[in-house]
C-alpha positions as semicolon CSV with decimal commas, in nm:
position;residue;x (nm);y (nm);z (nm)
1;M;1,797;-1,368;3,609
2;N;1,710;-1,246;3,297
3;K;1,882;-1,126;2,977
4;G;1,804;-0,762;2,822
5;A;1,698;-1,008;2,503
6;D;1,441;-1,180;2,727
7;I;1,287;-0,849;2,852
8;L;1,258;-0,743;2,471
9;V;1,093;-1,055;2,355
10;A;0,872;-1,020;2,685
11;A;0,782;-0,689;2,605
12;L;0,677;-0,785;2,230
13;E;0,466;-1,065;2,320
14;N;0,321;-0,836;2,575
15;E;0,219;-0,632;2,262
16;G;0,067;-0,894;2,095
17;V;0,311;-0,958;1,863
18;E;0,282;-1,329;1,677
19;R;0,549;-1,291;1,412
20;I;0,886;-1,155;1,371
21;F;1,024;-1,113;0,981
22;G;1,374;-1,109;0,915
23;I;1,735;-1,214;0,907
24;P;1,905;-1,217;1,230
25;G;2,311;-1,161;1,255
26;E;2,553;-1,245;1,530
27;E;2,477;-0,935;1,712
28;N;2,145;-1,083;1,768
29;L;2,184;-1,422;1,882
30;D;2,047;-1,361;2,215
31;V;1,745;-1,234;2,079
32;V;1,713;-1,537;1,875
33;E;1,735;-1,760;2,122
34;S;1,477;-1,580;2,324
35;I;1,240;-1,574;2,049
36;R;1,308;-1,963;2,045
37;K;1,178;-1,977;2,371
38;S;0,877;-1,741;2,341
39;S;0,532;-1,779;2,152
40;I;0,670;-1,577;1,848
41;Q;0,719;-1,736;1,559
42;L;1,052;-1,610;1,365
43;V;1,014;-1,578;0,974
44;L;1,313;-1,603;0,821
45;T;1,314;-1,422;0,485
46;R;1,584;-1,410;0,167
47;H;1,637;-1,041;0,228
48;E;1,569;-0,786;0,466
49;Q;1,416;-0,572;0,240
50;A;1,143;-0,800;0,191
51;A;1,098;-0,835;0,565
52;A;1,019;-0,512;0,595
53;F;0,752;-0,503;0,338
54;M;0,592;-0,796;0,481
55;A;0,607;-0,630;0,856
56;A;0,480;-0,283;0,671
57;T;0,171;-0,497;0,499
58;Y;0,106;-0,667;0,814
59;G;0,066;-0,285;0,960
60;R;-0,105;-0,191;0,677
61;L;-0,377;-0,468;0,674
62;T;-0,424;-0,510;1,065
63;G;-0,362;-0,145;1,174
64;K;-0,103;-0,304;1,459
65;P;0,242;-0,252;1,403
66;G;0,443;-0,535;1,214
67;V;0,791;-0,629;1,355
68;C;1,105;-0,702;1,170
69;I;1,464;-0,780;1,259
70;T;1,806;-0,736;1,134
71;T;2,157;-0,735;1,230
72;L;2,399;-0,430;1,241
73;G;2,547;-0,246;0,932
74;P;2,463;-0,381;0,586
75;G;2,135;-0,618;0,721
76;A;1,991;-0,269;0,897
77;L;2,070;-0,070;0,606
78;N;1,874;-0,298;0,391
79;L;1,567;-0,186;0,561
80;T;1,573;0,175;0,467
81;T;1,375;0,123;0,134
82;G;1,095;-0,073;0,367
83;A;1,103;0,234;0,609
84;A;1,070;0,469;0,365
85;Y;0,778;0,253;0,222
86;A;0,593;0,240;0,568
87;L;0,664;0,609;0,622
88;L;0,503;0,732;0,330
89;G;0,241;0,472;0,299
90;A;0,124;0,529;0,674
91;M;0,204;0,160;0,767
92;P;0,291;0,133;1,142
93;M;0,617;-0,135;1,164
94;V;0,843;-0,171;1,421
95;M;1,236;-0,260;1,339
96;I;1,485;-0,401;1,558
97;T;1,852;-0,412;1,448
98;G;2,143;-0,502;1,614
99;Q;2,482;-0,348;1,683
100;K;2,819;-0,409;1,837
101;G;2,883;-0,366;2,207
102;V;2,831;-0,035;2,362
103;L;2,997;-0,065;2,672
104;S;3,337;-0,218;2,500
105;S;3,490;-0,204;2,144
106;R;3,641;-0,523;2,100
107;Q;3,619;-0,504;1,717
108;A;3,663;-0,133;1,632
109;R;3,473;0,011;1,410
110;F;3,423;-0,315;1,189
111;Q;3,066;-0,290;1,028
112;I;2,967;-0,018;1,251
113;V;2,732;0,244;1,072
114;D;2,534;0,496;1,262
115;V;2,191;0,320;1,193
116;V;1,961;0,548;1,429
117;A;2,095;0,852;1,248
118;A;2,045;0,699;0,916
119;M;1,682;0,546;1,025
120;R;1,601;0,925;1,163
121;P;1,451;1,052;0,864
122;L;1,280;0,767;0,774
123;T;1,093;0,671;1,075
124;K;0,876;0,854;1,347
125;L;1,131;0,761;1,602
126;S;1,485;0,599;1,607
127;R;1,651;0,517;1,941
128;Q;1,932;0,291;2,075
129;I;1,859;0,086;2,390
130;V;2,128;0,142;2,653
131;S;1,994;-0,031;2,921
132;P;1,770;-0,301;2,994
133;N;1,572;-0,155;3,244
134;T;1,432;0,101;2,963
135;I;1,364;-0,154;2,718
136;P;0,961;-0,212;2,861
137;T;0,906;0,144;2,812
138;L;1,107;0,209;2,482
139;V;0,901;-0,086;2,325
140;R;0,580;0,038;2,450
141;E;0,660;0,375;2,352
142;A;0,778;0,240;1,982
143;F;0,445;0,044;1,927
144;R;0,215;0,363;2,057
145;I;0,402;0,598;1,811
146;A;0,387;0,359;1,525
147;E;0,041;0,325;1,579
148;E;-0,105;0,660;1,634
149;E;-0,175;0,881;1,372
150;R;-0,032;0,913;1,104
151;P;0,096;0,540;1,122
152;G;0,439;0,492;1,038
153;P;0,786;0,287;1,139
154;V;1,002;0,341;1,425
155;H;1,322;0,200;1,461
156;L;1,482;0,035;1,814
157;E;1,895;-0,052;1,801
158;L;1,979;-0,321;2,077
159;P;2,351;-0,367;2,094
160;E;2,462;-0,698;2,165
161;D;2,598;-0,675;2,544
162;I;2,273;-0,495;2,618
163;A;2,093;-0,760;2,470
164;G;2,319;-1,045;2,654
165;E;2,329;-0,845;3,023
166;E;2,187;-1,016;3,283
167;C;1,944;-0,834;3,530
168;E;1,616;-0,848;3,758
169;H;1,286;-0,884;3,650
170;I;1,179;-0,589;3,528
171;A;0,781;-0,478;3,507
172;L;0,625;-0,456;3,150
173;V;0,424;-0,165;3,047
174;P;0,066;-0,237;2,987
175;P;-0,051;-0,153;2,642
176;H;-0,349;0,088;2,648
177;L;-0,626;0,164;2,386
178;L;-0,541;0,447;2,107
179;E;-0,783;0,716;2,165
180;L;-0,865;0,994;1,876
181;P;-1,042;1,318;1,923
182;I;-1,351;1,385;1,716
183;A;-1,411;1,665;1,523
184;N;-1,574;1,960;1,703
185;T;-1,913;2,112;1,628
186;E;-1,830;2,433;1,453
187;A;-1,592;2,245;1,202
188;I;-1,888;1,993;1,160
189;I;-2,127;2,297;1,090
190;R;-1,930;2,477;0,827
191;A;-1,872;2,162;0,653
192;S;-2,227;2,081;0,662
193;N;-2,339;2,420;0,519
194;L;-2,105;2,390;0,228
195;I;-2,222;2,015;0,159
196;T;-2,606;2,126;0,173
197;S;-2,537;2,399;-0,043
198;A;-2,307;2,280;-0,312
199;K;-2,458;2,266;-0,660
200;A;-2,279;1,961;-0,771
201;P;-2,097;1,741;-0,484
202;L;-1,846;1,506;-0,508
203;L;-1,702;1,272;-0,290
204;M;-1,321;1,155;-0,252
205;L;-1,173;0,852;-0,060
206;G;-0,795;0,850;-0,013
207;A;-0,541;0,631;0,125
208;A;-0,620;0,724;0,509
209;A;-0,984;0,613;0,446
210;S;-0,849;0,247;0,434
211;R;-0,739;0,225;0,797
212;P;-0,931;-0,067;0,902
213;R;-1,108;0,122;1,238
214;S;-1,293;0,357;0,962
215;T;-1,439;0,179;0,682
216;S;-1,781;0,067;0,791
217;D;-1,847;0,426;0,903
218;L;-1,748;0,569;0,549
219;A;-1,941;0,305;0,378
220;Q;-2,257;0,442;0,580
221;F;-2,175;0,792;0,490
222;V;-2,167;0,754;0,133
223;L;-2,518;0,553;0,175
224;R;-2,654;0,824;0,366
225;T;-2,551;1,139;0,150
226;R;-2,586;0,978;-0,166
227;I;-2,352;1,151;-0,303
228;P;-2,104;1,017;-0,593
229;Y;-1,745;0,900;-0,520
230;F;-1,414;0,855;-0,689
231;T;-1,142;0,715;-0,508
232;T;-0,778;0,760;-0,520
233;Q;-0,539;0,475;-0,611
234;M;-0,484;0,387;-0,226
235;G;-0,823;0,460;-0,155
236;K;-0,972;0,186;-0,383
237;G;-1,199;-0,049;-0,184
238;T;-1,283;0,173;0,127
239;V;-1,672;0,152;-0,007
240;P;-1,752;-0,128;-0,257
241;G;-1,680;-0,054;-0,574
242;G;-1,980;-0,222;-0,677
243;T;-2,222;0,040;-0,532
244;E;-2,418;0,250;-0,803
245;L;-2,246;0,568;-0,651
246;Y;-1,922;0,481;-0,765
247;I;-1,764;0,724;-1,040
248;G;-1,426;0,569;-1,102
249;T;-1,047;0,595;-0,954
250;A;-0,825;0,907;-1,036
251;A;-0,509;0,704;-1,176
252;L;-0,394;0,995;-1,325
253;S;-0,392;1,357;-1,208
254;E;-0,588;1,491;-1,478
255;R;-0,774;1,469;-1,809
256;D;-0,883;1,136;-1,730
257;Y;-1,256;1,062;-1,792
258;V;-1,318;1,063;-1,424
259;H;-1,187;1,434;-1,430
260;D;-1,525;1,535;-1,599
261;A;-1,679;1,446;-1,281
262;I;-1,404;1,646;-1,103
263;E;-1,371;1,938;-1,323
264;R;-1,745;1,971;-1,300
265;A;-1,789;1,947;-0,922
266;D;-1,822;2,296;-0,730
267;L;-1,761;2,114;-0,416
268;I;-1,515;1,790;-0,332
269;V;-1,543;1,631;-0,007
270;T;-1,190;1,469;0,053
271;I;-1,202;1,174;0,320
272;G;-0,867;1,065;0,391
273;H;-0,662;1,211;0,156
274;D;-0,280;1,235;0,213
275;T;-0,107;1,416;-0,024
276;I;0,191;1,175;0,007
277;E;-0,004;0,983;-0,284
278;K;0,042;1,149;-0,669
279;P;-0,215;1,399;-0,678
280;P;-0,520;1,266;-0,792
281;F;-0,669;1,614;-0,915
282;I;-0,484;1,931;-0,895
283;M;-0,690;2,259;-0,715
284;G;-0,631;2,594;-0,876
285;K;-0,826;2,911;-0,931
286;G;-1,178;2,877;-1,054
287;G;-1,200;2,492;-0,921
288;P;-1,392;2,324;-0,671
289;K;-1,408;2,421;-0,319
290;V;-1,244;2,152;-0,087
291;V;-1,359;2,016;0,268
292;H;-1,072;1,791;0,389
293;V;-1,206;1,530;0,645
294;G;-0,933;1,357;0,805
295;Y;-0,730;1,238;1,087
296;Q;-0,495;1,509;1,080
297;P;-0,511;1,881;0,933
298;A;-0,433;1,875;0,566
299;T;-0,082;1,903;0,458
300;V;-0,135;2,245;0,221
301;E;0,057;2,178;-0,093
302;Q;0,082;2,393;-0,406
303;V;-0,195;2,149;-0,586
304;Y;-0,418;2,082;-0,256
305;F;-0,545;2,404;-0,008
306;P;-0,889;2,299;0,123
307;Q;-1,098;2,580;0,227
308;A;-1,227;2,367;0,509
309;E;-1,147;2,065;0,762
310;V;-1,297;1,799;0,973
311;I;-1,039;1,704;1,190
312;G;-1,034;1,382;1,410
313;D;-1,122;0,992;1,417
314;I;-1,276;0,970;1,076
315;G;-1,548;0,750;1,135
316;P;-1,702;0,900;1,413
317;S;-1,652;1,226;1,255
318;L;-1,859;1,121;0,962
319;R;-2,115;0,984;1,154
320;L;-2,151;1,343;1,310
321;L;-2,147;1,512;0,960
322;A;-2,400;1,262;0,826
323;D;-2,634;1,323;1,111
324;H;-2,618;1,715;0,990
325;V;-2,640;1,670;0,605
326;A;-2,819;1,348;0,531
327;G;-3,153;1,417;0,362
328;K;-3,040;1,807;0,321
329;I;-2,853;1,786;0,031
330;P;-3,057;1,900;-0,261
331;N;-2,821;1,865;-0,539
332;A;-2,638;1,530;-0,404
333;Q;-2,643;1,350;-0,710
334;A;-2,612;1,602;-0,956
335;L;-2,302;1,457;-1,096
336;L;-2,432;1,074;-1,107
337;P;-2,561;1,089;-1,503
338;L;-2,162;1,114;-1,578
339;R;-2,085;0,791;-1,403
340;E;-2,204;0,541;-1,691
341;P;-2,021;0,731;-1,974
342;I;-1,703;0,753;-1,761
343;L;-1,689;0,405;-1,638
344;G;-1,777;0,285;-2,040
345;H;-1,469;0,431;-2,154
346;I;-1,263;0,276;-1,879
347;M;-1,388;-0,070;-1,978
348;E;-1,342;-0,017;-2,362
349;R;-1,132;-0,296;-2,503
350;A;-1,113;-0,525;-2,202
351;T;-1,236;-0,823;-2,386
352;E;-1,017;-0,800;-2,725
353;D;-0,804;-1,112;-2,813
354;R;-0,459;-0,918;-2,731
355;F;-0,248;-0,909;-2,413
356;T;-0,359;-0,551;-2,339
357;P;-0,364;-0,428;-1,958
358;Q;-0,727;-0,390;-1,994
359;R;-0,793;-0,748;-2,057
360;I;-0,564;-0,876;-1,806
361;V;-0,703;-0,656;-1,546
362;H;-1,052;-0,792;-1,687
363;D;-0,946;-1,142;-1,652
364;V;-0,776;-1,095;-1,335
365;R;-1,125;-0,958;-1,181
366;K;-1,327;-1,270;-1,317
367;V;-1,115;-1,518;-1,116
368;M;-1,079;-1,284;-0,785
369;P;-1,344;-1,365;-0,565
370;E;-1,506;-1,061;-0,353
371;D;-1,257;-1,133;-0,049
372;G;-0,959;-1,201;-0,299
373;I;-0,656;-0,967;-0,240
374;V;-0,443;-0,853;-0,527
375;A;-0,120;-0,705;-0,413
376;L;0,062;-0,513;-0,680
377;D;0,445;-0,457;-0,751
378;N;0,528;-0,100;-0,922
379;G;0,506;-0,056;-1,283
380;M;0,273;0,048;-1,557
381;Y;0,003;-0,186;-1,481
382;K;-0,023;-0,017;-1,161
383;I;-0,215;0,251;-1,334
384;W;-0,405;-0,007;-1,564
385;F;-0,521;-0,174;-1,234
386;A;-0,629;0,149;-1,056
387;R;-0,804;0,261;-1,319
388;N;-0,999;-0,059;-1,438
389;Y;-0,991;-0,301;-1,135
390;R;-1,324;-0,257;-0,932
391;T;-1,261;-0,348;-0,599
392;L;-1,551;-0,484;-0,349
393;L;-1,387;-0,459;-0,028
394;A;-1,126;-0,236;0,164
395;N;-0,784;-0,355;0,119
396;S;-0,841;-0,567;-0,135
397;L;-0,596;-0,439;-0,409
398;L;-0,276;-0,366;-0,217
399;L;-0,078;-0,119;-0,422
400;D;0,200;0,133;-0,312
401;N;0,116;0,518;-0,470
402;A;0,325;0,665;-0,187
403;L;0,679;0,553;-0,224
404;A;0,594;0,352;-0,556
405;T;0,907;0,128;-0,493
406;M;0,958;-0,195;-0,689
407;G;1,012;-0,518;-0,520
408;A;0,711;-0,482;-0,268
409;G;0,454;-0,688;-0,469
410;L;0,562;-1,037;-0,379
411;P;0,642;-0,951;-0,004
412;S;0,302;-0,806;0,037
413;A;0,112;-1,075;-0,121
414;M;0,298;-1,314;0,092
415;M;0,195;-1,126;0,415
416;A;-0,167;-1,112;0,291
417;A;-0,149;-1,505;0,243
418;M;-0,024;-1,572;0,563
419;L;-0,304;-1,330;0,734
420;Y;-0,589;-1,438;0,522
421;P;-0,472;-1,825;0,403
422;N;-0,869;-1,935;0,330
423;S;-0,887;-1,624;0,078
424;R;-0,744;-1,622;-0,271
425;V;-0,431;-1,375;-0,300
426;L;-0,230;-1,292;-0,621
427;A;0,064;-1,094;-0,673
428;V;0,122;-0,911;-0,997
429;C;0,465;-0,797;-1,096
430;G;0,639;-0,665;-1,375
431;D;0,952;-0,866;-1,463
432;G;1,170;-0,614;-1,351
433;G;1,016;-0,575;-1,002
434;F;0,957;-0,932;-0,941
435;M;1,331;-0,978;-0,995
436;M;1,409;-0,736;-0,717
437;N;1,288;-0,991;-0,467
438;S;1,226;-1,301;-0,682
439;Q;1,419;-1,515;-0,424
440;E;1,129;-1,455;-0,159
441;L;0,983;-1,735;-0,366
442;E;1,182;-1,972;-0,125
443;T;1,010;-1,799;0,143
444;A;0,702;-1,869;0,037
445;V;0,725;-2,237;-0,061
446;R;0,862;-2,277;0,283
447;L;0,602;-2,113;0,476
448;K;0,382;-2,348;0,270
449;L;0,184;-2,038;0,125
450;N;-0,122;-2,063;-0,109
451;L;-0,030;-1,783;-0,355
452;V;-0,023;-1,720;-0,703
453;V;0,237;-1,469;-0,873
454;L;0,142;-1,337;-1,212
455;I;0,434;-1,189;-1,392
456;L;0,373;-0,941;-1,661
457;E;0,664;-0,997;-1,935
458;D;0,765;-0,724;-2,162
459;S;1,164;-0,791;-2,093
460;A;1,170;-0,416;-2,000
461;Y;1,122;-0,159;-1,719
462;G;0,812;-0,076;-1,898
463;M;0,687;0,241;-1,740
464;I;1,042;0,415;-1,789
465;R;1,045;0,309;-2,145
466;W;0,697;0,442;-2,208
467;K;0,791;0,800;-2,051
468;Q;1,094;0,794;-2,245
469;A;0,902;0,739;-2,584
470;V;0,600;0,974;-2,483
471;D;0,889;1,258;-2,440
472;H;1,012;1,142;-2,758
473;F;1,345;1,036;-2,653
474;P;1,540;0,746;-2,847
475;D;1,448;0,396;-2,697
476;F;1,711;0,355;-2,515
477;G;1,922;0,191;-2,167
478;L;1,591;0,013;-2,040
479;T;1,515;-0,360;-2,160
480;F;1,678;-0,668;-2,053
481;G;1,673;-1,059;-2,054
482;N;1,461;-1,298;-1,821
483;P;1,520;-1,624;-1,702
484;D;1,277;-1,885;-1,792
485;F;1,046;-1,805;-1,539
486;V;0,861;-2,134;-1,504
487;R;1,194;-2,339;-1,462
488;Y;1,279;-2,070;-1,233
489;A;0,964;-2,130;-0,988
490;E;1,016;-2,477;-1,021
491;S;1,405;-2,468;-0,900
492;Y;1,266;-2,337;-0,584
493;G;0,978;-2,601;-0,545
494;A;0,695;-2,373;-0,694
495;K;0,491;-2,460;-0,975
496;G;0,478;-2,257;-1,304
497;S;0,282;-2,204;-1,601
498;R;0,308;-2,001;-1,928
499;I;-0,015;-1,864;-2,092
500;E;0,023;-1,864;-2,462
501;S;-0,316;-1,722;-2,562
502;T;-0,569;-1,504;-2,419
503;E;-0,862;-1,755;-2,368
504;A;-0,599;-1,925;-2,151
505;I;-0,582;-1,656;-1,882
506;I;-0,845;-1,723;-1,691
507;P;-0,824;-2,114;-1,698
508;T;-0,459;-2,106;-1,610
509;L;-0,531;-1,835;-1,333
510;E;-0,815;-2,074;-1,183
511;R;-0,611;-2,419;-1,197
512;A;-0,311;-2,223;-1,016
513;F;-0,573;-2,142;-0,765
514;A;-0,703;-2,474;-0,727
515;G;-0,397;-2,650;-0,730
516;G;-0,269;-2,482;-0,397
517;G;0,050;-2,401;-0,305
518;V;0,295;-2,131;-0,469
519;H;0,213;-2,110;-0,832
520;L;0,370;-1,849;-1,075
521;V;0,224;-1,787;-1,396
522;V;0,379;-1,597;-1,663
523;V;0,179;-1,381;-1,954
524;P;0,323;-1,122;-2,194
525;I;0,160;-0,797;-2,177
526;D;0,138;-0,530;-2,498
527;Y;0,197;-0,186;-2,356
528;T;0,091;-0,041;-2,683
529;E;-0,191;0,054;-2,511
530;N;-0,014;0,313;-2,269
531;K;0,026;0,553;-2,561
532;R;-0,332;0,493;-2,766
533;V;-0,524;0,541;-2,432
534;L;-0,303;0,745;-2,161
535;V;-0,159;0,988;-2,423
536;D;-0,336;1,000;-2,738
537;E;-0,679;0,919;-2,665
538;L;-0,683;1,134;-2,356
539;R;-0,519;1,430;-2,537
540;E;-0,792;1,431;-2,802
541;K;-1,026;1,444;-2,515
542;V;-0,908;1,749;-2,403
543;Q;-0,884;1,892;-2,761
544;Q;-1,262;1,792;-2,784
545;I;-1,341;1,995;-2,482
546;D;-1,131;2,274;-2,587
547;V;-1,307;2,302;-2,915
548;S;-1,653;2,251;-2,757
């Protein structure tokens, strides 16, 4: 005889699940025992939120749903931030939570929260399992829905009495390939006509372009059309940033140097743009026309209303579109002369002898090989990495420009280190975001990961403090004290280093990677550049344009 928990774990194995992240509770003990007897590794974390971030990042990097598990009530509710992270970021994930028995109520309402209802607005599907017989179907449905476009999280609640209920063998539902349609011929022709007649075309690569299934076709499209391109923050790396057609990343919505090209374009072909990201540019009267190429129709917003759409599996659709336009775009490179001035401005002051964001980004790029992965937490430095860090491969800069939550950087980097043990992986965190999930250092050490964590220390919630200053509010309420991070890391069994001079940034990071294991590196950061560049310099740039 099997238990419901055995059926669940067998169904997960049937889906190819190799790891489950989380913190089980009393209500999951049958499931834990079934996992123990299975081929699946249980990765115990120190907080449920970290488990969700790790599972979501697994989905982001592989295209297959990551899985996390928690108990009922407080444990389940600790997944909500991770659920929103996966929902807004389009990362496939399956969350399994426990619950008290539903066939009887021996503990009254103790710890009982309607988690299914709480998860409904944060997931693509939220269901309670009420019979072992339905488990194979519900698990297959959960994985299918999590993975299909637009990917995201699915929640299944397994009450402890259903998990422990004995049952006969129940046949599993075999997985099947996820097939996506290709854009129709009429749409391809409409888009082709706009592209070939454009006087100053520009490509934009967005978040959905970074799906593992589409990146090679996307790179070929850029090379065949020879149109210069820019990226959104989450679209970085979808085409190698070293190509001579890369013209920048839109880390801001307007007024940055890359917007010189955007504003002069008469047509922008957006590939994989998801309006869940902070707008990379704002459409308006007199602005460029837009062709939207995506897995799904555009979400029309006040700032985004494309004139034509190419909807379907992005890779094959781009192949068809390239067949129609390759060699037929007379003005393909009209905007390319803007490339060098734009990139030149962005790289200014990158080697100054100060702990500026530009210097830190520059030196991090020097120590990261082509296949190295940088995982960012959320803070002011994210804008600088998005703007200045040149990516050479897809998903080699993991940042969140959707929910933009603090606390995700370390768990995301840990997942990357698990998936790619032979690549250099660097977590970049502000001191505020790091401390939100810093306990996961113990998890990283226990898992024997090779991981370097770079903490940018300013003893403040720096981005909000910057906004406070820009809006002319008094400096108030956003500073804090920190532990001795080196000793803090050592208390977990990790290594720790503190950088005292700019000349030490590269050699300290090199030693940290060479030494293996988990190594935390602390560096001070000078955020005076935030106002000088991102406010004063860009405001002066706009004034100069207005005068001319």
